[in-house]
Coordinates of C-alpha atoms in Angstrom, one line a residue:
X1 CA 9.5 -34.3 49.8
X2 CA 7.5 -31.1 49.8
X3 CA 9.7 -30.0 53.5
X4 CA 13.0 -30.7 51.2
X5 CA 12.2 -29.1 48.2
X6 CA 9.7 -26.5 49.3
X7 CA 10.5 -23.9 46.4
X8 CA 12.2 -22.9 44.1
X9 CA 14.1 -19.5 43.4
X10 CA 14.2 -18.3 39.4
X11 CA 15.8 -15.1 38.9
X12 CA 13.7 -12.2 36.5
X13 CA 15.2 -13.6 33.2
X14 CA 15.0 -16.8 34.0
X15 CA 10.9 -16.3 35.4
X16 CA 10.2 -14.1 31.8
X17 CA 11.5 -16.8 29.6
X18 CA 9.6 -19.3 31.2
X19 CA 6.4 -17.5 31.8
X20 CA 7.1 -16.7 27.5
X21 CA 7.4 -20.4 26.7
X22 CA 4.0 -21.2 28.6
X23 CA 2.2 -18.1 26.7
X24 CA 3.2 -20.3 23.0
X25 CA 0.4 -21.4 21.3
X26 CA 2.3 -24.3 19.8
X27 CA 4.6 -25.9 22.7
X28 CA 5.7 -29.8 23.3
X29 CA 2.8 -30.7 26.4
X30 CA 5.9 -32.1 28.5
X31 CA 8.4 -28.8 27.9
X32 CA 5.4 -26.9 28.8
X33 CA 4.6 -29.2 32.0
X34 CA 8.5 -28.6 33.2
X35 CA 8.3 -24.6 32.3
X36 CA 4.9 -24.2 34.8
X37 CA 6.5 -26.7 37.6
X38 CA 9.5 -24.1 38.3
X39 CA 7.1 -21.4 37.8
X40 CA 5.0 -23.1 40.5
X41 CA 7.4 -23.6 42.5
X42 CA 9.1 -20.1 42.5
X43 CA 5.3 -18.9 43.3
X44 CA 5.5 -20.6 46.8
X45 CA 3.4 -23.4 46.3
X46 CA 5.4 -26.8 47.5
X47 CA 5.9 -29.8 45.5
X48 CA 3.3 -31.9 46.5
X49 CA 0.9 -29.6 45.1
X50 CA 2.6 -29.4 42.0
X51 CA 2.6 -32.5 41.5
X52 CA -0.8 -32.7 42.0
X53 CA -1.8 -30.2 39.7
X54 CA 0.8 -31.2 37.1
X55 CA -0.3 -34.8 37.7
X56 CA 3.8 -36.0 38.0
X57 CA 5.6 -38.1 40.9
X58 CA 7.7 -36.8 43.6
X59 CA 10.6 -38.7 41.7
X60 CA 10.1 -37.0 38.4
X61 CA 10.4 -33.3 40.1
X62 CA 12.9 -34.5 41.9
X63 CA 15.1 -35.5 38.1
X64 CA 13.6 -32.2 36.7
X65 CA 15.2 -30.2 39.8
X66 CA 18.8 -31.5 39.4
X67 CA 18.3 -31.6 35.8
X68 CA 17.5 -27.6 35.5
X69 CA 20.5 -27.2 38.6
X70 CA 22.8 -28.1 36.1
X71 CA 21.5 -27.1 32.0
X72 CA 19.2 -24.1 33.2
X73 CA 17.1 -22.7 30.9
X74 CA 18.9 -25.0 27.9
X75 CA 16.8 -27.9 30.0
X76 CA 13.9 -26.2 28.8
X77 CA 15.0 -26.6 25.3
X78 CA 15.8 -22.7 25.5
X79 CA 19.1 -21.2 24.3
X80 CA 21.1 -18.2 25.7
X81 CA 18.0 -17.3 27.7
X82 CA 15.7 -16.8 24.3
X83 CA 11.8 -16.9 24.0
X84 CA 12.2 -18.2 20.7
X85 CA 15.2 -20.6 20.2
X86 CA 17.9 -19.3 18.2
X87 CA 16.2 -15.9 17.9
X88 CA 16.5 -12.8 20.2
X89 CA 17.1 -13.2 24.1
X90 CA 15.4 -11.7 26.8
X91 CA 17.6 -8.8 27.5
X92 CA 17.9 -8.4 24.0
X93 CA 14.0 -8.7 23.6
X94 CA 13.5 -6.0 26.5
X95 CA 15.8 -3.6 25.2
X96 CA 14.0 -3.4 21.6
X97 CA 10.8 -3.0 23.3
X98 CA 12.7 -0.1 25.5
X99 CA 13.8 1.4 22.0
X100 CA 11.2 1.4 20.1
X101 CA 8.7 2.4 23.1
X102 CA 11.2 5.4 23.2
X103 CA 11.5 5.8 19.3
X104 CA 8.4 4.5 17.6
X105 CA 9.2 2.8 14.7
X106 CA 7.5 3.6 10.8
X107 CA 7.6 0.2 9.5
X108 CA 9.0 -3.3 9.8
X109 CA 12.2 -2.7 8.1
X110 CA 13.4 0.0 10.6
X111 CA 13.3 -3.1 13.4
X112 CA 14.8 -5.7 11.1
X113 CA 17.5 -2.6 10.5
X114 CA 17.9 -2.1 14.3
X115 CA 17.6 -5.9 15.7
X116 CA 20.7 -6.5 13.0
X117 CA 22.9 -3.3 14.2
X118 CA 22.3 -4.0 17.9
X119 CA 21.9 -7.7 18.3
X120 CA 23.2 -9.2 15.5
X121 CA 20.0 -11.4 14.4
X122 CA 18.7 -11.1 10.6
X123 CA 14.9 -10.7 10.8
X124 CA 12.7 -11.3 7.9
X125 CA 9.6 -8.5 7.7
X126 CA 7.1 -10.7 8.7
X127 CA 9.8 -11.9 11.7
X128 CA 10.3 -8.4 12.8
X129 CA 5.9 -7.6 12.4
X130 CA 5.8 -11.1 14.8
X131 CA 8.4 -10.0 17.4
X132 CA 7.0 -6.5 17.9
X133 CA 3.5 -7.8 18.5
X134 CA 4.5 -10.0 21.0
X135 CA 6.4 -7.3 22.4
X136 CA 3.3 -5.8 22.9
X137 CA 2.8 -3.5 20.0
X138 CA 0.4 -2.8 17.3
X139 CA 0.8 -1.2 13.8
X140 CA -1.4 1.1 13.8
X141 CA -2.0 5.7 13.4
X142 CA -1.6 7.7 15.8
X143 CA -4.8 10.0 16.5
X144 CA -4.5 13.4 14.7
X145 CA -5.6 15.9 17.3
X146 CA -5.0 19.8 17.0
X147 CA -1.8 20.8 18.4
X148 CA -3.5 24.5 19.7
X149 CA -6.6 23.3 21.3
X150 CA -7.7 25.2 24.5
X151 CA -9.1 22.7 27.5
X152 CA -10.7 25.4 29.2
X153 CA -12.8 27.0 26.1
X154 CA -13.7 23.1 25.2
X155 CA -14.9 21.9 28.5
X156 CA -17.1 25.8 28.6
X157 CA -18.6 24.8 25.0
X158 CA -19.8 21.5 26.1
X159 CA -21.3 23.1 29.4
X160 CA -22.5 25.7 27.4
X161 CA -24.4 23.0 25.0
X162 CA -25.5 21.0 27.6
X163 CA -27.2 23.8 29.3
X164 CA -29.0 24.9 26.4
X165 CA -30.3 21.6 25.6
X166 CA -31.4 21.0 28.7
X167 CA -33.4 23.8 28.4
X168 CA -34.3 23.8 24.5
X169 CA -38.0 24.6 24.0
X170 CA -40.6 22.0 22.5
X171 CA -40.7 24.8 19.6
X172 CA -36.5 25.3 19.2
X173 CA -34.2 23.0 17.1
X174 CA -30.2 22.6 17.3
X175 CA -28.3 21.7 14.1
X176 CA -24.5 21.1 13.5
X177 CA -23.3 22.8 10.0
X178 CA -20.1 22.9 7.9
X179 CA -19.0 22.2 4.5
X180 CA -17.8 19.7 2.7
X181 CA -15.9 19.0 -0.3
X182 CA -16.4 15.6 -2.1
X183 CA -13.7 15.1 -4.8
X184 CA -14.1 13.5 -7.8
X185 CA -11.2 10.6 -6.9
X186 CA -11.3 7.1 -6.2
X187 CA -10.5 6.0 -2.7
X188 CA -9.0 2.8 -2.5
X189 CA -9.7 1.2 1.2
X190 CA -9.4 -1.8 3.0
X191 CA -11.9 -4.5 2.6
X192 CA -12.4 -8.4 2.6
X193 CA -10.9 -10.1 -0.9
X194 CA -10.6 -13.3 -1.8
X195 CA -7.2 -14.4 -0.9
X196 CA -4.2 -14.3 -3.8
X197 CA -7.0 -12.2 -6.1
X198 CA -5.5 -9.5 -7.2
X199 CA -7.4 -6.4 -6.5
X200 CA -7.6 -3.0 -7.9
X201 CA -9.7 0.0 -7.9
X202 CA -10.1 1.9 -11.4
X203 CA -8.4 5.8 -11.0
X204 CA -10.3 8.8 -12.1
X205 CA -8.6 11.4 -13.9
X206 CA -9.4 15.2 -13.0
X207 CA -9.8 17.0 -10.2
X208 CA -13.7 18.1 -10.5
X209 CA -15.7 18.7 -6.5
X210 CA -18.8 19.6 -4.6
X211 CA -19.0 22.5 -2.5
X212 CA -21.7 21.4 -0.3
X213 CA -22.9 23.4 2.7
X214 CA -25.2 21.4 5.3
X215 CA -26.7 21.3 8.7
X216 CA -27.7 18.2 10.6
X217 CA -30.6 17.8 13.2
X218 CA -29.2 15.2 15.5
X219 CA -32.9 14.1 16.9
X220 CA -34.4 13.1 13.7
X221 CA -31.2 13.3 11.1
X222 CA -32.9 15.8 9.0
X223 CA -30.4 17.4 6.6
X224 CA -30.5 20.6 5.2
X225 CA -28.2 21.3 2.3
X226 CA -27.0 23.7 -0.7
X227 CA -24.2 23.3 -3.3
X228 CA -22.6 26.3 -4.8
X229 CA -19.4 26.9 -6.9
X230 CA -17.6 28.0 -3.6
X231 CA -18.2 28.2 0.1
X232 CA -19.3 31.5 1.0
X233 CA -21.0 33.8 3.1
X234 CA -23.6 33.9 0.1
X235 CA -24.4 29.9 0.4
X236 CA -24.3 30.4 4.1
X237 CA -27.2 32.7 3.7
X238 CA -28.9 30.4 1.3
X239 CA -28.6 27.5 3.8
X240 CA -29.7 29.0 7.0
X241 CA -32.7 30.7 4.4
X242 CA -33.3 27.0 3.7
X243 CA -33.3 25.8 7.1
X244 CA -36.2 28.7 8.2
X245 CA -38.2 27.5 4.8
X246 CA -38.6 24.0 6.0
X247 CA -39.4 24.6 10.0
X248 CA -41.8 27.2 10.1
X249 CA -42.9 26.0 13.5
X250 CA -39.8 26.7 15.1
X251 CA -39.3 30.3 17.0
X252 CA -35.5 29.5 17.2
X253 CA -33.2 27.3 15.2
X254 CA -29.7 27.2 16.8
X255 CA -26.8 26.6 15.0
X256 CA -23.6 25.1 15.8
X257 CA -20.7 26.4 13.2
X258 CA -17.0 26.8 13.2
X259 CA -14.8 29.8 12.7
X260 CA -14.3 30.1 9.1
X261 CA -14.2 33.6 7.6
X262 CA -17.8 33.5 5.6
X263 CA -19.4 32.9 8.9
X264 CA -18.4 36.1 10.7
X265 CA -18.6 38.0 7.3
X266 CA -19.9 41.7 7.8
X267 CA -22.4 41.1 4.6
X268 CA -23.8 38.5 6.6
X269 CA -24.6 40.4 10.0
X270 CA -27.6 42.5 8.9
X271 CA -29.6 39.3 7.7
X272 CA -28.8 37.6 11.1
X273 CA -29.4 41.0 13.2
X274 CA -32.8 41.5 11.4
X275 CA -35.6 41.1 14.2
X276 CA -37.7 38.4 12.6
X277 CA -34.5 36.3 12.1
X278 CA -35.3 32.7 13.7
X279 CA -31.7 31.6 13.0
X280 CA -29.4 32.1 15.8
X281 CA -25.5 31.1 15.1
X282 CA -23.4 29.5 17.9
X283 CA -19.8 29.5 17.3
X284 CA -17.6 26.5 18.0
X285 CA -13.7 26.7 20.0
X286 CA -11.0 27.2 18.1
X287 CA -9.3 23.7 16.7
X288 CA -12.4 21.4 18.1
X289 CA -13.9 19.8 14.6
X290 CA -14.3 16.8 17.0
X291 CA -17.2 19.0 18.8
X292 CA -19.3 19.2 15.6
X293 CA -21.0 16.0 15.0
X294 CA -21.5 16.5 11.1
X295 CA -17.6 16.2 10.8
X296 CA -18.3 12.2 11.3
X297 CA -21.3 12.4 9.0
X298 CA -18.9 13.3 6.2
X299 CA -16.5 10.5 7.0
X300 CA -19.6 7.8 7.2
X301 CA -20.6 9.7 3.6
X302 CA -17.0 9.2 2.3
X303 CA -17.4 5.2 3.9
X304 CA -20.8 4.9 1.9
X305 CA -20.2 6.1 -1.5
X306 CA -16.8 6.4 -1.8
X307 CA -14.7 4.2 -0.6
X308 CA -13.6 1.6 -3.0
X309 CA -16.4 2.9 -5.6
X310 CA -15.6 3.9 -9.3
X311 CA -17.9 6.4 -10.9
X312 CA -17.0 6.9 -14.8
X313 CA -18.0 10.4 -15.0
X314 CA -18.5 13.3 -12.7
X315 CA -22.2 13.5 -13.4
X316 CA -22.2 10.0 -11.6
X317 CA -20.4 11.1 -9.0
X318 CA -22.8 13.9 -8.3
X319 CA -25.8 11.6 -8.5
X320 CA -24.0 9.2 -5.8
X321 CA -23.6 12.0 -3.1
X322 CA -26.7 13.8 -3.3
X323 CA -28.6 10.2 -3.4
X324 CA -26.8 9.4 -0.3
X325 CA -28.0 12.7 1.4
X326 CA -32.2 12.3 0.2
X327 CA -32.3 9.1 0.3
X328 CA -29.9 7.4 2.3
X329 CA -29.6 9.6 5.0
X330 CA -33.2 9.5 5.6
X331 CA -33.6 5.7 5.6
X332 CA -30.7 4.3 7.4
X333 CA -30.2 7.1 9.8
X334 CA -30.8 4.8 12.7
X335 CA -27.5 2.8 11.2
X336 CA -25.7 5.9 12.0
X337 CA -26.7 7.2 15.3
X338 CA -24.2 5.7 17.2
X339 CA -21.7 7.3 14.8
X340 CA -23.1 10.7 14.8
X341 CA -23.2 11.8 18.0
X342 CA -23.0 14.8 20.5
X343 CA -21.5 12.5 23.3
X344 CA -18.9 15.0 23.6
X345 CA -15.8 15.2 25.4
X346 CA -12.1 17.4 26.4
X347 CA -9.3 16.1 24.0
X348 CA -5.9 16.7 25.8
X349 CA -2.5 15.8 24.5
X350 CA -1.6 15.3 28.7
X351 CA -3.9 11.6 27.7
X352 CA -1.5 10.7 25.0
X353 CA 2.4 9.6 23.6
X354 CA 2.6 12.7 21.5
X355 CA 5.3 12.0 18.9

């Protein structure tokens, strides 16, 4: 038996619609026996060891072979070559996989648009959200990353920062400033609901923020801060002031900033030229926020207070943020380590499918 039928040959379609069937969670145990026999078989093993494994007689194989010899694939309970009878077939499946890898599509209804055009099937939006992910997609953002940022000045700042840390004095600290600007809105997110509860988040009405200024210490998470009506070169003095205040020990306090206008202000230069100045600034490249660590603090801020929060008045608003930052901050900063990092590294659009 095994010398006569030793193999068998499938061609690609044949071997992807089978290899399809045997991947579905829910398949009849003797449909699924048959599909993994010819795959066996068109493998190289012989038919005495598929039989073995399938645990079959030489006489059933022998029925299934001239059985599939004459139905093919329909033997299998398949039609015109589909993975899922009466739906799409494999060429058809491989060629919306082709199209949309090539054209990415928004939502559900641009593939139940495109499978009815092109292949004539009527896909529900939940049919169409099914077929892509077993196509082997995902619904899901592309990563925002700045369409003018320089490799070579990146891959020099993080040299630059590792050198300096490695050599940072018992008596020097590094911080990570910006700004940030809290609105007074409610930010609806996702979350776990009880299922067919409706869910909603109250709105706020006006268009009231904070202006606050801060710099992070990544070794112990202490946060220095100010508010102000604006961002300025004014509360950048008042912050970097602040920061001197509350580490008198330290001879140098280096500061990581970016390139906005107040920090390069010419008001600003005599304070930071003065010799007794312990504050020394360190600017950041060009369209790299992802290179200062306190732009994730103010996303785990935003995940903490206000994401799916409702606070009636501005005043409670105001209360919310500034808790999170003296009280918060300081207790659960371990929670957020792993978040808040300096475990740097060069973004480059050569490492993605830029759309």
């Amino acid at each position: 038996m095994s010398k006569q039928y030793k193999t068998v040959s499938l061609s690609d379609e044949q071997r992807i619609a089978l290899e399809a069937l045997c991947r579905r969670r829910k398949v009849d145990a003797l449909v699924w026996k048959r599909a993994r026999a010819f795959l066996l078989l068109d493998a190289g093993e012989d038919a005495g060891t598929v039989c073995r494994i399938l645990d079959i007689g030489p006489t059933v194989l022998t029925e299934w072979r001239l059985a599939f010899a004459g139905a093919g694939l329909s033997f299998f309970g398949l039609k015109d070559y589909s993975q899922r009878q009466g739906h799409l077939s494999v060429v058809q499946e491989q060629a919306v996989r082709a199209h949309f890898t090539a054209q990415p599509a928004r939502n559900a209804d641009e593939v139940c648009a495109y499978v009815l055009a092109e292949c004539d099937q009527n896909y529900s939006t939940s049919g169409a959200a099914k077929l892509m992910r077993r196509l082997g997609f995902a619904y899901k953002k592309p990563q925002l990353l700045p369409a003018q940022a320089d490799e070579a000045k990146q891959a020099a700042f993080i040299a630059k920062y590792e050198a300096l840390m490695n050599g940072l004095a018992a008596d020097e600290m590094v911080v990570f400033s910006d700004a940030v600007h809290p609105e007074h809105q409610s930010r609806p997110a996702h979350g776990w609901f009880p299922k067919g509860q409706k869910t909603a988040l109250k709105a706020t009405s006006g268009r009231k923020r904070l202006n606050i200024q801060g710099a992070l210490d990544l070794e112990t998470f202490q946060f220095t801060f100010v508010e102000g009506e604006k961002i300025n070169a004014q509360t950048t003095r008042q912050m970097l002031e602040k920061l001197e205040r509350n580490n008198q020990t330290k001879t140098a306090i280096h500061v990581f900033v970016d390139n906005a206008r107040y920090h390069h202000a010419k008001i600003l230069q005599p304070w930071l030229d003065s010799p007794e100045r312990r504050v020394k600034l360190h600017f950041l490249p060009a369209y790299a926020p992802h290179l200062n660590p306190i732009e994730r603090l103010w996303g785990v801020m935003h995940k903490w207070v206000t994401h799916n929060r409702h606070y009636a008045t501005f005043n409670q608003f105001t209360e919310a943020i500034f808790d999170f930052f003296r009280k918060t901050l300081p207790e659960k900063w371990p929670e957020f380590r792993d978040t808040v990092t300096d475990n740097f590294r060069v973004i480059s659009l050569k490492e993605y499918k830029v759309i």
